[in-house]
Tab-separated table of C-alpha atoms and ligand atoms in Angstrom:
chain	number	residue	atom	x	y	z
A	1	UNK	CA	-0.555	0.443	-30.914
A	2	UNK	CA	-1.379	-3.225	-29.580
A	3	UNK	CA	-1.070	-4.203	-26.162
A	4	UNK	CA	-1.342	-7.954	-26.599
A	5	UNK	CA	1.067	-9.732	-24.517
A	6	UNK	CA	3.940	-11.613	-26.310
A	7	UNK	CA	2.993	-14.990	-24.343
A	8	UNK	CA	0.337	-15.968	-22.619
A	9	UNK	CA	2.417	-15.595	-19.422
A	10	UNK	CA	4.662	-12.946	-20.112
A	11	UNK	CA	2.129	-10.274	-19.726
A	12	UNK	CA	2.067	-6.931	-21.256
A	13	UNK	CA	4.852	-4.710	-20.794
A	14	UNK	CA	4.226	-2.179	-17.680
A	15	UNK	CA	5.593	1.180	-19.992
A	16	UNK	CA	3.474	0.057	-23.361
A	17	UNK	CA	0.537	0.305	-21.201
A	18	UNK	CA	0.803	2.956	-19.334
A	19	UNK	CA	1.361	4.691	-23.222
A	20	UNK	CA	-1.498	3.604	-24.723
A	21	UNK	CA	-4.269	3.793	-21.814
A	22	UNK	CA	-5.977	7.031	-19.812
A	23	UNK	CA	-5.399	7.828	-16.415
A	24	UNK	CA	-7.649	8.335	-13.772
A	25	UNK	CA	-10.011	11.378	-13.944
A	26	UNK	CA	-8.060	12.710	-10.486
A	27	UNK	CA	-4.292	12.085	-12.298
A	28	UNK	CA	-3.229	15.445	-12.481
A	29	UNK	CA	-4.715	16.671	-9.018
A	30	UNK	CA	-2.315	13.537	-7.600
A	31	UNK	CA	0.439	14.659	-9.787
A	32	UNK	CA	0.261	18.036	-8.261
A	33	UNK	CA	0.184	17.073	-4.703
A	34	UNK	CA	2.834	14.958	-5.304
A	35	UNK	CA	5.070	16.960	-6.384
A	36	UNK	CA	4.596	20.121	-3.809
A	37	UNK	CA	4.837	17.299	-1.314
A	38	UNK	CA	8.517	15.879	-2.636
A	39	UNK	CA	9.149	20.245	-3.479
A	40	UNK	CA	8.754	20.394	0.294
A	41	UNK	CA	10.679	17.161	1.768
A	42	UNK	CA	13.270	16.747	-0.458
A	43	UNK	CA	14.702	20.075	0.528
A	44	UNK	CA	15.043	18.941	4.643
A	45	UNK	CA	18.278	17.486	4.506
A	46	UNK	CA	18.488	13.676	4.818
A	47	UNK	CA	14.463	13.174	5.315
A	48	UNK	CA	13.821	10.130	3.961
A	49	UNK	CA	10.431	10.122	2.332
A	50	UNK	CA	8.435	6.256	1.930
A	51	UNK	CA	5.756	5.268	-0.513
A	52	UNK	CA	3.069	2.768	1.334
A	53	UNK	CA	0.815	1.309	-0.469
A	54	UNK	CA	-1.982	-0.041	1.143
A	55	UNK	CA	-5.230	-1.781	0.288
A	56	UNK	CA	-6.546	-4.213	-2.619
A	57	UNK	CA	-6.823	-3.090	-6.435
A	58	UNK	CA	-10.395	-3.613	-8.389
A	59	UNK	CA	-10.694	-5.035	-11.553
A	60	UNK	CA	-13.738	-3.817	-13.046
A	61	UNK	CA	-15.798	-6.041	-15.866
A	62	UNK	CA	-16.905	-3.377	-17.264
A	63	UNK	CA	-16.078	0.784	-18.448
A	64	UNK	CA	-19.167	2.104	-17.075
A	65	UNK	CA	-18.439	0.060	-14.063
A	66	UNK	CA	-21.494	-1.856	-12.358
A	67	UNK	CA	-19.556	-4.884	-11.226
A	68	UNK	CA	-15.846	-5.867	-10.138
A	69	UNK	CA	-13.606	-8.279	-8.998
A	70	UNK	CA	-12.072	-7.281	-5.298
A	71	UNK	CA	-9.785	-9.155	-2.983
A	72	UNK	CA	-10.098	-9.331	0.980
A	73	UNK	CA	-7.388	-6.417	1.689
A	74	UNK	CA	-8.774	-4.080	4.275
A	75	UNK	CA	-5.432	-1.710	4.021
A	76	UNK	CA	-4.269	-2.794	7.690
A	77	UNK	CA	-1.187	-3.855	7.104
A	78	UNK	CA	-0.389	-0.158	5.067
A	79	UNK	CA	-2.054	1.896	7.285
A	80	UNK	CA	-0.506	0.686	10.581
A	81	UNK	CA	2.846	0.837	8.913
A	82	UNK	CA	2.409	4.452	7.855
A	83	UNK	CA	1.939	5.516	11.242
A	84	UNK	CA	5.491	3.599	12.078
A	85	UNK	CA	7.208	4.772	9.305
A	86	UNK	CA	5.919	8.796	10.371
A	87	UNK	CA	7.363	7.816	14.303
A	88	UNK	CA	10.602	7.282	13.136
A	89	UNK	CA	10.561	10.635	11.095
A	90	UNK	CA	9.797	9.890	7.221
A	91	UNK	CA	7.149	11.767	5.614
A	92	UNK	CA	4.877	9.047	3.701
A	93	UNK	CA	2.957	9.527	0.950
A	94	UNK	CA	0.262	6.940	1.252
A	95	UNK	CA	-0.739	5.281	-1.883
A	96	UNK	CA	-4.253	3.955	-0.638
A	97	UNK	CA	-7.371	2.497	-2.096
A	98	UNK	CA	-9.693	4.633	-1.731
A	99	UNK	CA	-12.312	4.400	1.924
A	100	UNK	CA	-9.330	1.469	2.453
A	101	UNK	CA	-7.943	2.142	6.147
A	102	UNK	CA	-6.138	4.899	6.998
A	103	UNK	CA	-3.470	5.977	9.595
A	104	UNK	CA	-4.913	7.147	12.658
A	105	UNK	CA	-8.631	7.080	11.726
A	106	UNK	CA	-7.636	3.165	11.306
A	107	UNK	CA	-8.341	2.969	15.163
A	108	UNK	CA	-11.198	3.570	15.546
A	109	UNK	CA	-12.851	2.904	12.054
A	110	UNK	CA	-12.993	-0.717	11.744
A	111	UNK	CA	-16.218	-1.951	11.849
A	112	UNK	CA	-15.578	-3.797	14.818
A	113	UNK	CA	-14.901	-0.573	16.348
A	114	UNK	CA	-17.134	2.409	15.479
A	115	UNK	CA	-16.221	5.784	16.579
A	116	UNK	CA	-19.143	6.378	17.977
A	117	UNK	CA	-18.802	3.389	20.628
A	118	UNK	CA	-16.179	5.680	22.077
A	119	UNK	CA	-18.562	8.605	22.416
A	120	UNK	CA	-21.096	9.073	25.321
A	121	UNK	CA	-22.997	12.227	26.680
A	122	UNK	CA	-22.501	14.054	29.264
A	123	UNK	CA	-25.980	14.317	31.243
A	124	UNK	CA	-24.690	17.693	32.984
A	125	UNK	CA	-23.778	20.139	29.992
A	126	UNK	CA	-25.782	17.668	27.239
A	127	UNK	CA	-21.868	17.804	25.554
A	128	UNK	CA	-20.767	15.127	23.478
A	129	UNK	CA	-17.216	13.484	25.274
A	130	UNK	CA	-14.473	11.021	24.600
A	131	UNK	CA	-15.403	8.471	27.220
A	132	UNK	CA	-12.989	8.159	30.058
A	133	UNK	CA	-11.153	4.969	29.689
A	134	UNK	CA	-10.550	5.776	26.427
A	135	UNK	CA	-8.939	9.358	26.497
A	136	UNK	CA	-5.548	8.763	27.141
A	137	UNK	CA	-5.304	6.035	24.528
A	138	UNK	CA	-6.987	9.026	21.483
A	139	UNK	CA	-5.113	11.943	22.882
A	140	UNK	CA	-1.765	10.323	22.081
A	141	UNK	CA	-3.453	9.389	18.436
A	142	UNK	CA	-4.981	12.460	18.113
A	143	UNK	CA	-1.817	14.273	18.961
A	144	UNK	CA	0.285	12.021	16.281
A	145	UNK	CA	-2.292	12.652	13.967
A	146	UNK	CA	-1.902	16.868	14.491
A	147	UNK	CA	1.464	16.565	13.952
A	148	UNK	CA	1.271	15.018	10.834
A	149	UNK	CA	-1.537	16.528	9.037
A	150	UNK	CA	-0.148	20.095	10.450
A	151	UNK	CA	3.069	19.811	9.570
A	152	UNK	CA	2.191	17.972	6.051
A	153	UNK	CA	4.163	14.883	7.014
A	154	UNK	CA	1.882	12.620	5.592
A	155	UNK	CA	-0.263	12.768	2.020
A	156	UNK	CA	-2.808	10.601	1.169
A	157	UNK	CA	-3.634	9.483	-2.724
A	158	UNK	CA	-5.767	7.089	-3.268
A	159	UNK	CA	-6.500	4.344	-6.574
A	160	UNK	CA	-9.346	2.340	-7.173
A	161	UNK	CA	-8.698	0.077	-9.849
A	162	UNK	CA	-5.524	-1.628	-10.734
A	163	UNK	CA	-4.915	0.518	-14.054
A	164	UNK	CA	-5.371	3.696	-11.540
A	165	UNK	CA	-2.767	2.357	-9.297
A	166	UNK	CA	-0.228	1.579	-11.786
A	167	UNK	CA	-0.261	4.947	-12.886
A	168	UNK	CA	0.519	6.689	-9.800
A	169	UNK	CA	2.903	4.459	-8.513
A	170	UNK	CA	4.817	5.295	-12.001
A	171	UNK	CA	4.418	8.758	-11.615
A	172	UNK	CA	5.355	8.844	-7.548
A	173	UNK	CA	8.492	6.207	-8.274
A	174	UNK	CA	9.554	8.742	-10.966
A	175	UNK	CA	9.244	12.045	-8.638
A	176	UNK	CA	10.781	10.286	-5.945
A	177	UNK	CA	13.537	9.025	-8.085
A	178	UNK	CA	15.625	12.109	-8.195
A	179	UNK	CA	15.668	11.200	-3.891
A	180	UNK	CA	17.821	8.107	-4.683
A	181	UNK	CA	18.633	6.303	-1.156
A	182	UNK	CA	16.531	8.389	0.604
A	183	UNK	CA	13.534	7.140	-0.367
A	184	UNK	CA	12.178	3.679	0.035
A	185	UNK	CA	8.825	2.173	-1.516
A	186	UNK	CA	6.957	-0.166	0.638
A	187	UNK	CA	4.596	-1.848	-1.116
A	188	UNK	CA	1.957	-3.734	0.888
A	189	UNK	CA	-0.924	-3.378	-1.814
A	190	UNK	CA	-2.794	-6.497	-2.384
A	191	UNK	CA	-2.321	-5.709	-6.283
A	192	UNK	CA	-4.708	-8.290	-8.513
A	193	UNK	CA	-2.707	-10.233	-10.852
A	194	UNK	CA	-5.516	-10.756	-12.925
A	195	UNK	CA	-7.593	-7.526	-14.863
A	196	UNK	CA	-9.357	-6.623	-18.265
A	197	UNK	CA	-7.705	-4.392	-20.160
A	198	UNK	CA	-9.781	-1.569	-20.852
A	199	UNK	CA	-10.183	-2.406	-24.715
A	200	UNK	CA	-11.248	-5.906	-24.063
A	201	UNK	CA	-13.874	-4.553	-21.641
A	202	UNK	CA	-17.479	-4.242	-22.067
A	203	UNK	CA	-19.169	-0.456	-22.759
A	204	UNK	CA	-21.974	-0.859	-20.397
A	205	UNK	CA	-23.237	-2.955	-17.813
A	206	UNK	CA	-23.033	-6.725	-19.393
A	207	UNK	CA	-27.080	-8.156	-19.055
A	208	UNK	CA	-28.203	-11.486	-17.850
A	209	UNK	CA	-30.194	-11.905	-20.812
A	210	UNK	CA	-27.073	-12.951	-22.637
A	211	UNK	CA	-26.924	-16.046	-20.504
A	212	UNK	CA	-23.780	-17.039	-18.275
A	213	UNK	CA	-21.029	-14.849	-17.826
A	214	UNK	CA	-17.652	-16.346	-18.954
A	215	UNK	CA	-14.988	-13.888	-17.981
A	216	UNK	CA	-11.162	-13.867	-19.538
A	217	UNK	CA	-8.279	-11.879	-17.534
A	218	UNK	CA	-4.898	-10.766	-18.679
A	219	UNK	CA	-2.108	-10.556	-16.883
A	220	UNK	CA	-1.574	-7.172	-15.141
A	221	UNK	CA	1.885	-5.805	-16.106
A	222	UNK	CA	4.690	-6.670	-13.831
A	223	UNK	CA	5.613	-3.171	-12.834
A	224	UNK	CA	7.998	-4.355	-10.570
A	225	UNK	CA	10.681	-4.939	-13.124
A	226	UNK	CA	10.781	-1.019	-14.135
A	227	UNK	CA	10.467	0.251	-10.724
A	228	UNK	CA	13.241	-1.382	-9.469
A	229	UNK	CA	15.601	-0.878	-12.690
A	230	UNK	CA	14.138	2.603	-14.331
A	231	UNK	CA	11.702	4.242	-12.572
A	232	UNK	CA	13.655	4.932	-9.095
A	233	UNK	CA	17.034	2.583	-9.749
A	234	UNK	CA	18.598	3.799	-6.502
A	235	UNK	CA	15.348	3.586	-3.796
A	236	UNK	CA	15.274	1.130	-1.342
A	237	UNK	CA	12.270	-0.904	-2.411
A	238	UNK	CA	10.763	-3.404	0.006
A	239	UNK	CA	7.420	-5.873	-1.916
A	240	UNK	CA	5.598	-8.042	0.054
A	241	UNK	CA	4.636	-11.505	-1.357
A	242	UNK	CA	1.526	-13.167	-0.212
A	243	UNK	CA	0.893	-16.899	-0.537
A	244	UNK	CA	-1.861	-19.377	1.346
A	245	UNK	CA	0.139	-22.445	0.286
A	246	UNK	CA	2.948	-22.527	3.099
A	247	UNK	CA	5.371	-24.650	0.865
A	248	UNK	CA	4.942	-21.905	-1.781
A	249	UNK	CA	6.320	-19.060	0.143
A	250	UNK	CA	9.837	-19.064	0.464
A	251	UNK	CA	10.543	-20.327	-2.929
A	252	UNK	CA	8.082	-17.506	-4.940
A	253	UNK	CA	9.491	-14.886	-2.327
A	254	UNK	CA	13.543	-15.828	-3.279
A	255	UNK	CA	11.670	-16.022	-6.942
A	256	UNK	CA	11.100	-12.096	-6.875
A	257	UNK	CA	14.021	-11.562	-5.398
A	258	UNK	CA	16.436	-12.743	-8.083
A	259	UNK	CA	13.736	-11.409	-10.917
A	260	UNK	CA	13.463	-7.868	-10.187
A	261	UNK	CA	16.992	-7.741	-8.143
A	262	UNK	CA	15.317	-4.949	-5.636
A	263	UNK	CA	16.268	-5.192	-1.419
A	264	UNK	CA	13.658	-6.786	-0.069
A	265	UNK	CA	10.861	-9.320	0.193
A	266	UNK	CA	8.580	-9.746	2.867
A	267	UNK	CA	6.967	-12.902	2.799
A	268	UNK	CA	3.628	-13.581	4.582
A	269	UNK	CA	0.370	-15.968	4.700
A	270	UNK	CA	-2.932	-15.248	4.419
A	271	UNK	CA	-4.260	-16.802	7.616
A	272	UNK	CA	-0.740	-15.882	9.818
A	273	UNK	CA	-0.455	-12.634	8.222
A	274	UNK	CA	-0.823	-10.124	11.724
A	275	UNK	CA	1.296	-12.545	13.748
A	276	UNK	CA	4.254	-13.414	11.986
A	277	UNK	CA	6.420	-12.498	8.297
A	278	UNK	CA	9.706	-13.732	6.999
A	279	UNK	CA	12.309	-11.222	5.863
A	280	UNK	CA	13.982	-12.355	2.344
A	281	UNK	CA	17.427	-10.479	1.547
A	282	UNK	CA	19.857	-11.652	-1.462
A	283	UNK	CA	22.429	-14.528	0.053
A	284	UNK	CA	21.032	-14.665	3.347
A	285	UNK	CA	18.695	-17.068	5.196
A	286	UNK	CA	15.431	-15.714	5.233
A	287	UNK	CA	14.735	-14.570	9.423
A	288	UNK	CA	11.086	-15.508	10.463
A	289	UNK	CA	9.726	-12.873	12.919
A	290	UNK	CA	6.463	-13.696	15.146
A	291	UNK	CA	4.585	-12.003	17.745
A	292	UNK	CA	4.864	-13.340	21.274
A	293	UNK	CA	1.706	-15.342	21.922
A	294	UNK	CA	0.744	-12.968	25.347
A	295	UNK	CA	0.931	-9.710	23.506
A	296	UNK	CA	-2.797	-8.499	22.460
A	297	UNK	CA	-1.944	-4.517	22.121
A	298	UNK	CA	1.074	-5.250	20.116
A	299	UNK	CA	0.989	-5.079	16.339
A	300	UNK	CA	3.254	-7.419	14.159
A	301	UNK	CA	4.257	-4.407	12.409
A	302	UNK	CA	5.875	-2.579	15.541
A	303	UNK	CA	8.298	-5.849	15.511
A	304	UNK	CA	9.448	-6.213	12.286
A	305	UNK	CA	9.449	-2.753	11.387
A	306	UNK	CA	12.635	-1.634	13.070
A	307	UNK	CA	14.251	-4.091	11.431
A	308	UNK	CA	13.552	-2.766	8.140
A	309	UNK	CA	14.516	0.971	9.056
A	310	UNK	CA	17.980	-0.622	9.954
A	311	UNK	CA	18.138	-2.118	6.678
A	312	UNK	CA	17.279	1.166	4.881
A	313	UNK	CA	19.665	2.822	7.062
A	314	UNK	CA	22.880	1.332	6.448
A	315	UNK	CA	21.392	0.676	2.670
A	316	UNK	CA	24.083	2.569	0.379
B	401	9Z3	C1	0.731	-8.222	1.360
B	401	9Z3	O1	1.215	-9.315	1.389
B	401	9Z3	C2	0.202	-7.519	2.582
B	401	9Z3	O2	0.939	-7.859	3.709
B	401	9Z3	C3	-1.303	-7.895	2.822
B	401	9Z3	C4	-1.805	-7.103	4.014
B	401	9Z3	C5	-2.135	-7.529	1.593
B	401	9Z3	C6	-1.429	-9.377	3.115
B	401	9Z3	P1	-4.117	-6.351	5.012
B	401	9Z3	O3	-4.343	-5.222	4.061
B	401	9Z3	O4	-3.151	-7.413	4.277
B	401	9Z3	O5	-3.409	-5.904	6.255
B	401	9Z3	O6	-5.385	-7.112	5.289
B	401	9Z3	N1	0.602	-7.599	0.179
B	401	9Z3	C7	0.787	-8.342	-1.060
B	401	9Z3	C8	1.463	-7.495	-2.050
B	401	9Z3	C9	1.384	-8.074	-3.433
B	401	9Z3	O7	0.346	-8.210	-3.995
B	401	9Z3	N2	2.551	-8.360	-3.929
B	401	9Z3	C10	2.738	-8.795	-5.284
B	401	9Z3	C11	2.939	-10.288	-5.351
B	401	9Z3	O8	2.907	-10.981	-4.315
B	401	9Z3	C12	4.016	-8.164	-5.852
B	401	9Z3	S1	4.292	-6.501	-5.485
B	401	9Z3	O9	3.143	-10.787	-6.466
């Protein structure tokens, strides 16, 4: 079967590929965990269960992969929101890429802020300790993070590529499906737009002897379409659309919108991105929300986020 798009611009169709290419290696592993996690959940009545995504795709030049194309997502925006969406009691599976930030660990991860700056020794017993000024802060993460991972609230999957991540968001929107209003799909992935398809891509590692390296890239399949009108009709499905052009924002994010006729957009720019987002809903104005300039501890996702679970709320 052929996979060549139609039109340059059209793409190739999101259920043709995932038909005529592999899966990852760890497909059926996530497929498993998957579905003991929605065996478990769906059974609580009137859990609502959330799919983050979190974290930018690869695009790798070639099968035996050497080199890739990446984009700057570190997973923040996912991760922080995971730990939101858990507080106000959905269980989240967390569609990650993989070493991408995670809940809880996020804190104190970052290269900015290694885990082991919160560490000292105690000269006395020669123990390793949680510095003072820091305990009370990682006790109340620690604890949230117990109470998830004990009481399975939370399950991490990760993708690497862009093909790996269109595969399990198909097969989590389809498990979740059956969950209809109850479950919502938040999808904060910094997905490329741009990949190879794997039988356009070189074998093995492409050598510099051949002189420059002119690359072509298809279209990645615009899943969104079937999510929203196949794969789980009734969710409440939230996309985020990122832009650096200002001007460009509000019409692309009222674009997506009307194309794929799902509940809501959230717009945001590159360089603004942790301090303020725009909320896009069908026939309304779009509401701008920004953090307070005096507010270092806060996140922007601890403002707009309650917003959201009022939408999904009174959503059907
Ligand atoms: C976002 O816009 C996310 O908010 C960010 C978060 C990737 C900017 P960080 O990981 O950044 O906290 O550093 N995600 C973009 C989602 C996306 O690619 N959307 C597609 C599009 O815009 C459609 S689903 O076309």
């Amino acid at each position: 079967m052929s996979v060549s798009p139609k039109s340059p611009t059209q793409g190739l169709d999101p259920e043709k590929y995932l038909k005529v290419h592999s899966p990852p290696s760890h497909f059926q592993q996530c497929k498993d965990d998957i579905d003991n996690f929605l065996e478990f959940w769906s059974q609580i009545p009137d859990r609502k269960i959330a799919l983050v995504t979190s974290g930018g795709t690869t695009v790798p030049l070639e099968s035996q992969t050497v080199r890739f194309l990446d984009n700057f997502s570190a997973g923040t925006r996912g991760a922080t929101s995971a730990e939101f969406f858990l507080e106000h009691g959905y269980s989240v599976i967390f569609l990650h890429r993989q070493f991408s930030l995670q809940p809880y660990s996020r804190h104190y991860s970052h290269t900015t802020n290694c885990f082991l700056d919160y560490l000292e020794m105690d000269p006395k017993s020669n123990q390793i300790q949680v510095e003072a000024k820091y305990a009370e802060e990682m006790k109340d993460i620690l604890f949230k993070y117990k109470d998830a991972k004990d009481n399975r609230k939370l399950l991490a999957v990760s993708f690497v590529t862009v093909s790996d991540y269109l595969f399990l968001l198909n097969y989590a929107a389809q498990a979740m499906a059956p969950l209809e209003s109850r479950a919502l799909f938040y999808l904060a992935a910094a997905v490329s737009d741009f990949f190879i398809p794997p039988e356009l891509m070189a074998q093995h590692k492409i050598q510099s002897t051949e002189g420059e390296l002119n690359i072509s890239l298809s279209k990645v399949p615009k899943f969104l379409k079937p999510l929203v009108s196949k794969w789980a009709p009734n969710a409440f499905i939230v996309s985020f659309k990122l832009e650096t052009d200002p001007l460009l924002l509000e019409p692309k994010a009222k674009q997506a919108l009307v194309q794929y006729g799902h509940q809501l957009v959230i717009g945001n720019l590159l360089g603004t991105r942790k301090h303020e987002v725009w909320f896009f809903t069908v026939g309304k104005e779009p509401v701008h929300l920004q953090m307070p300039t005096d507010s270092p501890h806060m996140t922007i996702e601890s403002l707009f986020l309650p917003r959201l679970f009022e939408l999904h709320s009174s959503y059907k």
